[in-house]
CSV table of C-alpha atoms in Angstrom, one decimal:
chain,number,residue,atom,x,y,z
O,1,MET,CA,-14.8,-22.3,-31.1
O,2,ILE,CA,-11.9,-22.6,-28.5
O,3,GLU,CA,-11.7,-18.9,-27.9
O,4,GLU,CA,-15.4,-18.7,-26.9
O,5,GLN,CA,-15.2,-21.8,-24.8
O,6,ILE,CA,-12.3,-20.6,-22.8
O,7,GLU,CA,-13.7,-17.1,-22.4
O,8,LYS,CA,-17.0,-18.5,-21.1
O,9,LYS,CA,-15.4,-21.1,-18.8
O,10,ILE,CA,-13.2,-18.6,-17.0
O,11,ALA,CA,-15.9,-15.8,-16.8
O,12,ASP,CA,-18.6,-18.2,-15.6
O,13,ALA,CA,-16.3,-19.7,-12.9
O,14,TYR,CA,-15.5,-16.1,-11.7
O,15,MET,CA,-19.2,-15.1,-11.5
O,16,GLU,CA,-20.1,-18.4,-9.7
O,17,LYS,CA,-17.3,-18.0,-7.2
O,18,PHE,CA,-17.8,-14.3,-6.5
O,19,PRO,CA,-21.6,-13.6,-6.6
O,20,LEU,CA,-21.5,-11.2,-3.6
O,21,SER,CA,-18.9,-9.1,-5.3
O,22,ARG,CA,-21.5,-8.6,-8.0
O,23,GLU,CA,-24.1,-7.6,-5.5
O,24,HIS,CA,-21.7,-5.1,-3.8
O,25,HIS,CA,-20.7,-3.7,-7.2
O,26,GLU,CA,-24.3,-3.2,-8.3
O,27,ARG,CA,-25.1,-1.5,-5.0
O,28,LEU,CA,-22.0,0.8,-5.3
O,29,ILE,CA,-22.7,2.0,-8.8
O,30,ASN,CA,-25.8,3.9,-7.4
O,31,TYR,CA,-23.4,6.2,-5.6
O,32,ILE,CA,-20.0,5.9,-7.3
O,33,PRO,CA,-20.0,6.1,-11.2
O,34,GLY,CA,-18.6,2.9,-12.6
O,35,GLY,CA,-18.6,1.3,-9.1
O,36,ALA,CA,-14.9,2.1,-8.5
O,37,THR,CA,-13.5,5.3,-7.2
O,38,ARG,CA,-10.1,4.3,-8.6
O,39,SER,CA,-10.1,3.6,-12.3
O,40,LEU,CA,-7.5,0.8,-12.0
O,41,SER,CA,-9.8,-1.1,-9.7
O,42,TYR,CA,-12.5,-1.7,-12.3
O,43,PHE,CA,-12.5,-4.8,-14.6
O,44,LYS,CA,-15.1,-6.9,-16.4
O,45,PRO,CA,-17.5,-8.6,-15.7
O,46,TYR,CA,-17.3,-6.7,-12.4
O,47,PRO,CA,-14.5,-6.0,-9.9
O,48,ILE,CA,-13.7,-8.1,-6.9
O,49,HIS,CA,-14.8,-6.8,-3.5
O,50,ILE,CA,-12.6,-7.5,-0.5
O,51,ASP,CA,-14.0,-7.7,3.0
O,52,TYR,CA,-10.6,-7.6,4.9
O,53,GLY,CA,-7.0,-8.5,4.8
O,54,GLN,CA,-4.6,-10.2,7.2
O,55,GLY,CA,-1.0,-11.0,6.6
O,56,ALA,CA,-0.3,-12.2,3.1
O,57,TYR,CA,-4.0,-12.8,2.3
O,58,VAL,CA,-7.2,-10.9,1.6
O,59,TYR,CA,-10.7,-12.3,2.2
O,60,THR,CA,-13.8,-11.8,0.1
O,61,HIS,CA,-17.4,-11.3,1.3
O,62,GLU,CA,-18.0,-14.9,0.1
O,63,GLY,CA,-15.3,-16.1,2.5
O,64,HIS,CA,-12.7,-16.9,-0.1
O,65,LYS,CA,-9.0,-16.6,1.0
O,66,LEU,CA,-6.8,-15.1,-1.7
O,67,LEU,CA,-3.0,-14.8,-1.7
O,68,ASP,CA,-2.4,-11.0,-2.2
O,69,VAL,CA,0.2,-10.2,-4.7
O,70,THR,CA,-1.2,-6.7,-5.4
O,71,ASN,CA,-0.3,-5.3,-2.0
O,72,ALA,CA,-2.2,-2.1,-2.7
O,73,TYR,CA,-0.3,-1.6,-6.0
O,74,GLY,CA,2.9,-1.5,-3.9
O,75,ALA,CA,1.9,0.6,-1.0
O,76,ILE,CA,2.0,-2.3,1.5
O,77,VAL,CA,5.2,-4.1,2.1
O,78,HIS,CA,4.6,-6.0,5.4
O,79,GLY,CA,1.2,-7.4,4.5
O,80,HIS,CA,-2.1,-6.5,6.0
O,81,GLY,CA,-2.5,-5.6,9.6
O,82,ASP,CA,1.2,-5.6,10.4
O,83,PRO,CA,1.3,-5.4,14.3
O,84,ASP,CA,4.0,-2.7,14.5
O,85,VAL,CA,2.2,-0.5,12.0
O,86,VAL,CA,-1.2,-1.0,13.7
O,87,LYS,CA,0.3,-0.1,17.1
O,88,ALA,CA,1.9,3.0,15.7
O,89,VAL,CA,-1.4,4.1,14.1
O,90,GLN,CA,-3.4,3.3,17.3
O,91,ASP,CA,-0.9,5.1,19.5
O,92,GLY,CA,-0.8,8.1,17.1
O,93,ILE,CA,-4.6,8.4,17.0
O,94,VAL,CA,-4.9,8.4,20.7
O,95,ARG,CA,-2.4,11.3,21.0
O,96,GLY,CA,-4.2,13.2,18.2
O,97,SER,CA,-4.0,12.7,14.5
O,98,GLN,CA,-3.0,16.1,13.3
O,99,TYR,CA,-1.8,19.3,14.9
O,100,SER,CA,-1.2,21.8,12.0
O,101,THR,CA,2.4,22.2,13.3
O,102,PRO,CA,5.8,20.6,12.7
O,103,THR,CA,6.1,17.4,14.8
O,104,ASP,CA,8.5,14.9,16.1
O,105,GLY,CA,7.0,12.3,13.8
O,106,GLN,CA,8.0,14.4,10.8
O,107,TYR,CA,11.5,14.7,12.2
O,108,LYS,CA,11.9,11.0,12.7
O,109,LEU,CA,10.7,10.0,9.3
O,110,ALA,CA,12.5,12.8,7.5
O,111,LYS,CA,15.8,11.9,9.3
O,112,LEU,CA,15.4,8.2,8.4
O,113,LEU,CA,14.8,8.9,4.8
O,114,CYS,CA,17.7,11.4,4.5
O,115,GLU,CA,20.0,8.8,6.0
O,116,ARG,CA,18.9,6.1,3.6
O,117,VAL,CA,18.3,7.8,0.2
O,118,PRO,CA,21.6,9.1,-1.3
O,119,GLY,CA,19.9,12.0,-3.1
O,120,PHE,CA,18.0,13.3,-0.1
O,121,ASP,CA,19.6,16.2,1.8
O,122,LYS,CA,16.2,17.5,2.8
O,123,VAL,CA,12.6,16.4,2.1
O,124,ARG,CA,9.0,17.6,2.2
O,125,PHE,CA,5.9,15.6,2.9
O,126,LEU,CA,2.6,15.4,0.9
O,127,ASN,CA,-0.3,13.1,0.6
O,128,SER,CA,0.1,11.2,-2.7
O,129,GLY,CA,2.6,10.4,-5.4
O,130,THR,CA,0.7,12.7,-7.8
O,131,GLU,CA,1.2,15.6,-5.4
O,132,ALA,CA,4.9,14.7,-5.1
O,133,THR,CA,5.6,14.7,-8.8
O,134,LEU,CA,3.6,17.9,-9.3
O,135,PHE,CA,5.6,19.8,-6.6
O,136,VAL,CA,9.0,18.4,-7.5
O,137,MET,CA,8.5,19.7,-11.1
O,138,ARG,CA,7.4,23.0,-9.7
O,139,THR,CA,10.5,23.1,-7.6
O,140,ALA,CA,12.7,22.4,-10.6
O,141,ARG,CA,11.1,25.1,-12.6
O,142,ALA,CA,11.4,27.6,-9.7
O,143,TYR,CA,15.0,26.8,-9.0
O,144,THR,CA,16.2,26.9,-12.7
O,145,GLY,CA,13.9,29.6,-14.0
O,146,LYS,CA,13.1,27.4,-17.0
O,147,ASP,CA,9.7,25.9,-17.9
O,148,LYS,CA,10.2,22.7,-19.9
O,149,ILE,CA,10.2,19.2,-18.5
O,150,LEU,CA,11.2,16.0,-20.3
O,151,LYS,CA,9.8,12.6,-19.4
O,152,MET,CA,10.1,9.1,-20.8
O,153,ILE,CA,7.4,7.6,-22.9
O,154,GLY,CA,5.6,5.0,-20.7
O,155,GLY,CA,6.8,6.6,-17.5
O,156,PHE,CA,3.9,7.2,-15.1
O,157,HIS,CA,4.1,10.2,-12.7
O,158,GLY,CA,0.6,10.5,-11.5
O,159,THR,CA,-2.5,12.1,-12.9
O,160,HIS,CA,-1.9,15.9,-12.7
O,161,ASP,CA,-2.5,17.6,-16.0
O,162,SER,CA,1.0,18.0,-17.5
O,163,VAL,CA,2.3,14.5,-16.9
O,164,ALA,CA,-1.0,12.9,-17.7
O,165,ALA,CA,-1.3,14.9,-21.0
O,166,SER,CA,2.2,13.8,-22.0
O,167,THR,CA,1.2,10.1,-21.9
O,168,LYS,CA,-0.9,10.7,-25.1
O,169,LYS,CA,-3.5,8.2,-24.0
O,170,ASN,CA,-7.1,9.4,-24.4
O,171,VAL,CA,-8.3,7.4,-21.4
O,172,ILE,CA,-6.1,9.5,-19.2
O,173,THR,CA,-6.1,12.8,-21.0
O,174,ALA,CA,-9.8,13.4,-21.5
O,175,GLY,CA,-10.6,16.8,-20.0
O,176,ILE,CA,-7.1,18.1,-20.0
O,177,PRO,CA,-6.4,21.3,-22.0
O,178,SER,CA,-4.2,20.8,-25.0
O,179,GLY,CA,-2.0,23.6,-23.8
O,180,MET,CA,-0.8,21.4,-20.9
O,181,THR,CA,1.6,19.6,-23.3
O,182,GLU,CA,3.4,22.8,-24.5
O,183,ASP,CA,6.1,22.6,-21.9
O,184,MET,CA,6.3,18.8,-21.8
O,185,LEU,CA,8.7,16.8,-23.9
O,186,ASP,CA,9.1,13.0,-24.1
O,187,VAL,CA,11.5,10.5,-25.6
O,188,PRO,CA,11.5,6.7,-25.6
O,189,PHE,CA,12.9,5.0,-22.5
O,190,ASN,CA,16.3,3.4,-23.1
O,191,ASP,CA,17.0,5.4,-26.2
O,192,PHE,CA,20.4,6.9,-25.6
O,193,ASP,CA,20.5,9.1,-28.7
O,194,ALA,CA,16.9,10.5,-28.4
O,195,LEU,CA,17.6,11.6,-24.8
O,196,GLU,CA,20.8,13.3,-25.7
O,197,LYS,CA,19.3,15.1,-28.7
O,198,ALA,CA,16.3,16.3,-26.8
O,199,VAL,CA,18.3,17.6,-23.9
O,200,ARG,CA,20.9,19.3,-26.1
O,201,GLU,CA,18.3,21.0,-28.3
O,202,ASN,CA,16.2,22.3,-25.4
O,203,ALA,CA,18.8,22.9,-22.7
O,204,ASP,CA,18.2,26.7,-22.5
O,205,GLN,CA,14.5,26.1,-21.7
O,206,LEU,CA,14.7,22.7,-20.0
O,207,ALA,CA,14.4,22.7,-16.2
O,208,ALA,CA,14.6,18.9,-15.7
O,209,VAL,CA,14.3,15.4,-16.9
O,210,ILE,CA,11.9,13.4,-14.8
O,211,MET,CA,12.1,9.6,-15.0
O,212,GLU,CA,11.5,6.4,-13.2
O,213,PRO,CA,14.8,4.5,-13.0
O,214,PHE,CA,12.8,1.6,-14.5
O,215,LEU,CA,9.3,1.9,-16.0
O,216,GLY,CA,7.0,0.7,-13.1
O,217,ALA,CA,3.4,1.0,-14.1
O,218,GLY,CA,4.7,0.8,-17.7
O,219,GLY,CA,5.7,-2.9,-17.3
O,220,VAL,CA,8.8,-3.2,-15.0
O,221,VAL,CA,11.0,-2.3,-18.0
O,222,LEU,CA,14.6,-2.2,-16.8
O,223,PRO,CA,17.2,0.3,-17.9
O,224,LYS,CA,19.8,-1.0,-20.4
O,225,PRO,CA,23.4,-1.1,-19.0
O,226,GLY,CA,24.8,2.4,-18.7
O,227,TYR,CA,21.5,4.1,-19.6
O,228,LEU,CA,21.0,5.8,-16.2
O,229,GLU,CA,24.6,6.9,-16.1
O,230,HIS,CA,24.1,8.3,-19.6
O,231,VAL,CA,21.1,10.3,-18.5
O,232,ARG,CA,23.0,11.6,-15.5
O,233,LYS,CA,26.0,12.7,-17.6
O,234,VAL,CA,23.9,14.4,-20.3
O,235,THR,CA,21.7,16.4,-17.9
O,236,ALA,CA,24.7,17.5,-15.9
O,237,ASP,CA,26.7,18.5,-19.0
O,238,HIS,CA,23.7,20.7,-20.1
O,239,ASN,CA,22.9,22.2,-16.7
O,240,VAL,CA,19.5,20.4,-16.5
O,241,LEU,CA,18.2,18.9,-13.3
O,242,LEU,CA,17.6,15.1,-13.1
O,243,ILE,CA,14.6,13.9,-11.1
O,244,PHE,CA,14.2,10.3,-10.2
O,245,ASP,CA,10.6,9.3,-9.6
O,246,GLU,CA,11.0,6.4,-7.1
O,247,ILE,CA,7.5,6.3,-5.8
O,248,PHE,CA,7.2,2.7,-7.2
O,249,SER,CA,10.8,1.7,-7.4
O,250,TYR,CA,11.9,2.7,-3.9
O,251,ARG,CA,11.1,-0.7,-2.4
O,252,VAL,CA,13.9,-2.5,-4.4
O,253,ASN,CA,16.6,-1.2,-2.0
O,254,THR,CA,16.7,0.7,1.3
O,255,GLY,CA,18.0,3.6,-0.7
O,256,GLY,CA,16.0,3.1,-3.8
O,257,CYS,CA,17.3,2.5,-7.3
O,258,GLN,CA,19.7,5.4,-7.0
O,259,LYS,CA,21.5,3.4,-4.4
O,260,LEU,CA,21.2,0.1,-6.2
O,261,PHE,CA,22.5,1.5,-9.5
O,262,GLY,CA,24.8,4.1,-8.0
O,263,VAL,CA,23.4,7.1,-9.9
O,264,MET,CA,22.6,10.3,-8.0
O,265,PRO,CA,19.7,12.5,-9.1
O,266,ASP,CA,19.3,16.1,-8.1
O,267,LEU,CA,15.7,15.6,-6.9
O,268,THR,CA,13.7,12.5,-6.0
O,269,THR,CA,10.1,11.5,-5.3
O,270,ILE,CA,9.1,8.5,-3.2
O,271,GLY,CA,5.9,7.2,-1.7
O,272,LYS,CA,3.8,4.0,-1.4
O,273,VAL,CA,5.7,1.8,1.1
O,274,VAL,CA,7.0,5.0,2.9
O,275,GLY,CA,3.5,5.5,4.4
O,276,GLY,CA,3.1,2.1,5.9
O,277,GLY,CA,-0.1,1.6,3.9
O,278,LEU,CA,-1.4,5.1,4.6
O,279,PRO,CA,-1.5,7.9,2.0
O,280,ILE,CA,1.8,9.7,1.6
O,281,GLY,CA,4.1,11.4,-0.9
O,282,VAL,CA,7.6,12.7,-0.4
O,283,PHE,CA,9.9,14.8,-2.5
O,284,GLY,CA,13.4,16.0,-1.7
O,285,GLY,CA,16.9,16.4,-3.0
O,286,ARG,CA,20.0,18.6,-2.8
O,287,ALA,CA,20.0,21.1,0.0
O,288,ASP,CA,20.7,24.1,-2.3
O,289,ILE,CA,17.5,23.3,-4.3
O,290,MET,CA,15.3,22.4,-1.4
O,291,ASN,CA,16.3,25.5,0.5
O,292,ILE,CA,14.1,27.6,-1.8
O,293,PHE,CA,11.3,26.6,0.6
O,294,CYS,CA,13.2,28.1,3.6
O,295,HIS,CA,11.5,31.1,5.2
O,296,GLU,CA,14.8,32.0,6.9
O,297,ASN,CA,16.9,32.1,3.8
O,298,THR,CA,14.8,33.8,1.2
O,299,ASP,CA,12.5,36.8,1.0
O,300,LYS,CA,10.0,34.9,-1.2
O,301,PRO,CA,10.1,31.2,-0.5
O,302,LEU,CA,8.4,28.8,-2.8
O,303,TYR,CA,5.0,28.2,-1.4
O,304,HIS,CA,3.9,24.7,-0.5
O,305,SER,CA,1.1,23.9,1.8
O,306,GLY,CA,-1.7,21.3,2.4
O,307,THR,CA,-4.0,20.5,5.3
O,308,PHE,CA,-2.7,16.9,5.6
O,309,ASN,CA,1.0,17.4,4.7
O,310,GLY,CA,3.0,15.6,7.3
O,311,TYR,CA,-0.1,14.0,8.9
O,312,GLU,CA,1.2,12.8,12.2
O,313,THR,CA,-0.5,9.4,12.2
O,314,VAL,CA,1.0,8.7,8.7
O,315,MET,CA,4.4,9.8,10.0
O,316,GLN,CA,4.2,7.2,12.8
O,317,ALA,CA,2.9,4.5,10.5
O,318,GLY,CA,5.6,5.2,7.9
O,319,TYR,CA,8.4,5.2,10.5
O,320,ALA,CA,7.2,1.9,11.9
O,321,ALA,CA,7.0,0.3,8.5
O,322,LEU,CA,10.4,1.6,7.2
O,323,SER,CA,12.2,0.9,10.4
O,324,LYS,CA,11.6,-2.8,9.9
O,325,TYR,CA,12.1,-2.6,6.1
O,326,ASP,CA,15.8,-2.9,6.6
O,327,GLU,CA,18.6,-4.5,4.6
O,328,ALA,CA,17.6,-8.0,5.8
O,329,ALA,CA,13.9,-7.5,5.0
O,330,VAL,CA,14.7,-6.1,1.5
O,331,ALA,CA,17.0,-9.0,0.8
O,332,TYR,CA,14.3,-11.5,1.9
O,333,VAL,CA,11.5,-10.1,-0.3
O,334,ASN,CA,13.8,-9.6,-3.2
O,335,LYS,CA,14.9,-13.2,-2.9
O,336,LEU,CA,11.2,-14.1,-3.2
O,337,GLY,CA,11.1,-12.2,-6.4
O,338,ASP,CA,14.0,-14.1,-7.7
O,339,GLN,CA,12.3,-17.4,-6.8
O,340,LEU,CA,9.1,-16.3,-8.6
O,341,GLN,CA,11.0,-15.3,-11.7
O,342,LYS,CA,12.9,-18.6,-11.8
O,343,GLY,CA,9.6,-20.6,-11.4
O,344,LEU,CA,7.9,-18.6,-14.1
O,345,LEU,CA,10.7,-19.0,-16.6
O,346,ALA,CA,10.6,-22.7,-16.0
O,347,SER,CA,6.9,-22.8,-16.6
O,348,PHE,CA,7.1,-20.8,-19.8
O,349,LYS,CA,9.7,-23.3,-21.1
O,350,THR,CA,7.7,-26.4,-20.0
O,351,ASN,CA,4.6,-25.0,-21.8
O,352,GLY,CA,6.5,-24.1,-24.9
O,353,LEU,CA,5.8,-20.4,-24.6
O,354,ASN,CA,8.0,-17.6,-25.8
O,355,ILE,CA,6.6,-14.8,-23.4
O,356,GLN,CA,8.4,-12.4,-21.1
O,357,SER,CA,8.7,-11.9,-17.4
O,358,ASN,CA,10.4,-8.7,-16.3
O,359,GLN,CA,11.6,-8.7,-12.7
O,360,ILE,CA,13.5,-6.6,-10.3
O,361,GLY,CA,13.4,-7.3,-6.6
O,362,SER,CA,9.9,-7.9,-5.3
O,363,LEU,CA,8.3,-6.6,-8.5
O,364,LEU,CA,7.5,-8.7,-11.6
O,365,ASN,CA,5.4,-8.3,-14.8
O,366,ILE,CA,4.4,-10.9,-17.2
O,367,HIS,CA,4.1,-9.8,-20.9
O,368,PHE,CA,2.5,-11.8,-23.7
O,369,VAL,CA,5.2,-10.6,-26.1
O,370,ASN,CA,7.7,-12.8,-27.9
O,371,GLU,CA,10.8,-10.7,-27.5
O,372,PRO,CA,12.7,-9.1,-24.6
O,373,ILE,CA,11.1,-5.8,-23.6
O,374,THR,CA,13.2,-2.6,-23.4
O,375,ASN,CA,10.6,0.1,-24.0
O,376,ALA,CA,7.0,1.1,-23.6
O,377,ALA,CA,6.0,0.6,-27.2
O,378,GLN,CA,6.7,-3.2,-26.9
O,379,VAL,CA,4.6,-3.3,-23.7
O,380,LEU,CA,1.6,-2.0,-25.6
O,381,THR,CA,1.8,-5.0,-27.9
O,382,SER,CA,1.2,-7.4,-25.1
O,383,VAL,CA,-2.0,-9.4,-25.8
O,384,GLU,CA,-4.8,-7.7,-23.7
O,385,GLN,CA,-7.2,-10.7,-24.0
O,386,LEU,CA,-4.6,-13.0,-22.4
O,387,HIS,CA,-3.9,-10.6,-19.6
O,388,ARG,CA,-7.7,-10.3,-18.8
O,389,LEU,CA,-8.2,-14.0,-18.9
O,390,MET,CA,-5.1,-14.8,-16.8
O,391,HIS,CA,-6.3,-12.3,-14.2
O,392,LEU,CA,-9.8,-13.8,-13.8
O,393,SER,CA,-8.4,-17.4,-13.9
O,394,LEU,CA,-5.9,-16.6,-11.1
O,395,LEU,CA,-8.7,-15.1,-9.0
O,396,ASN,CA,-10.6,-18.3,-9.5
O,397,LYS,CA,-7.6,-20.2,-8.2
O,398,GLY,CA,-7.1,-18.1,-5.1
O,399,ILE,CA,-4.6,-15.4,-6.3
O,400,PHE,CA,-5.4,-11.7,-6.0
O,401,THR,CA,-3.2,-10.0,-8.6
O,402,ILE,CA,-3.2,-7.0,-10.9
O,403,PRO,CA,-4.9,-7.3,-14.3
O,404,ARG,CA,-2.0,-6.1,-16.4
O,405,GLY,CA,0.2,-9.0,-15.2
O,406,LEU,CA,2.0,-7.2,-12.4
O,407,PHE,CA,2.9,-9.1,-9.2
O,408,ILE,CA,4.0,-7.2,-6.1
O,409,LEU,CA,5.3,-9.2,-3.1
O,410,SER,CA,5.4,-8.6,0.6
O,411,THR,CA,7.7,-9.6,3.5
O,412,VAL,CA,5.1,-11.9,5.0
O,413,ILE,CA,4.9,-14.2,2.0
O,414,THR,CA,6.8,-17.4,2.4
O,415,PRO,CA,8.8,-19.4,-0.1
O,416,GLY,CA,6.1,-22.1,0.0
O,417,GLU,CA,3.5,-19.5,-1.0
O,418,ILE,CA,5.7,-18.5,-3.9
O,419,ASP,CA,5.7,-22.1,-5.0
O,420,PHE,CA,1.9,-22.1,-4.7
O,421,LEU,CA,1.8,-18.9,-6.8
O,422,VAL,CA,4.0,-20.4,-9.5
O,423,ASP,CA,1.8,-23.6,-9.6
O,424,LYS,CA,-1.3,-21.5,-10.1
O,425,ILE,CA,0.2,-19.4,-12.8
O,426,ASP,CA,1.4,-22.6,-14.5
O,427,GLU,CA,-2.2,-24.0,-14.3
O,428,THR,CA,-3.5,-20.8,-15.8
O,429,LEU,CA,-1.1,-20.9,-18.7
O,430,LYS,CA,-2.1,-24.4,-19.5
O,431,GLU,CA,-5.7,-23.3,-19.4
O,432,LEU,CA,-4.9,-20.6,-21.9
O,433,LEU,CA,-2.6,-22.7,-24.1
O,434,PRO,CA,-5.3,-23.9,-26.5
O,435,LEU,CA,-6.3,-20.3,-27.2
O,436,ILE,CA,-2.7,-19.3,-27.7
O,437,GLU,CA,-2.2,-22.1,-30.1
O,438,GLU,CA,-5.3,-21.1,-32.0
O,439,LYS,CA,-5.1,-17.4,-32.1
O,440,TYR,CA,-1.7,-16.2,-30.8
O,441,ASN,CA,0.8,-18.9,-32.1
O,442,HIS,CA,3.5,-16.2,-32.4
O,443,LEU,CA,3.9,-16.7,-28.6
O,444,LEU,CA,4.9,-20.3,-29.1
O,445,VAL,CA,8.5,-21.4,-29.1
């Protein structure tokens, strides 16, 4: 049977090419359950193990060189071992990594962010995106005196209880009390009427709408024309705060999607590229909201602390990375994204495939779905078997990518390497074509 032949061929090739990854995995499971301390890192038959990275490539323990189009799920934008970031980290460590006081590093990075992001009057630093969304929601509730938060179905805002519970996916929500959903509402992304109805009916209790300007982890699903403007108007009309979670989307523009689309939220979270590859989370917004943290201006400021908040070495690394992620760098890496999209669409046509590629800037997601994708429900219909086989096949061909079909580019990738990537994806689609013809012919033109 064709399905079994293709499954075996790709899996056998993977296990033959990466035997040391299997050894490292089997050693690791003795101490880390499942062999991966980050759930997304695990895949069957066993996850790849990377020895080191340099520039646009990662190198395995077997010595294989793989073009990296994961870039730490978006946290790296200048490739591995960027000399300016490395120097900033080295210089910072020599001077002392953390002082438990405000620092010049915090000032420099905060000033740069407030100058770039339209919605930032003031910011606060944390250590992860999950922390950033947790505290921005707490800030909205404290400022408004209301408890409910509305999110978009398919929007990912980290793994703290309330936002994880509202995803309604058992794999994420196991261990979370059912009561965590009581103050969380959700509506489909890109549904104008559902958003307006939910905000109108809950306005008296609704502190904020939190949303990604486009669904990032949910499949790079872009907003319909006018949708972000609609959300902004509806929330403003009903005295509800609007939070843009730009942890994933910030890289598409020096000022994030809010600058790109010209829609101003009240509060914003960012992260990933902002740390230069080191752990970071940031939230901020209008001065009148953020000033509830001010000790000088209020008798009972909103409490926010953390041993590693504003970690000085991270501040230095982030400043170094963002200083060179200027308009020219953003334009370059976004042009690479356009080149990748053009190449993929040509490949789909040549192979007679009616599948989707959603792209914005340096982010792109392939979907094995036969109609344009505008919401999370469609993403869930993408054929999981084809994603899994494409991922393993690309690893076999020298491409390190994300299992769900997500590609994230860096500024050190060249146009020639994009051509190489397109060629390898095209080879993989041809490898999968007999399976598609046999089992998934709805994906054929």
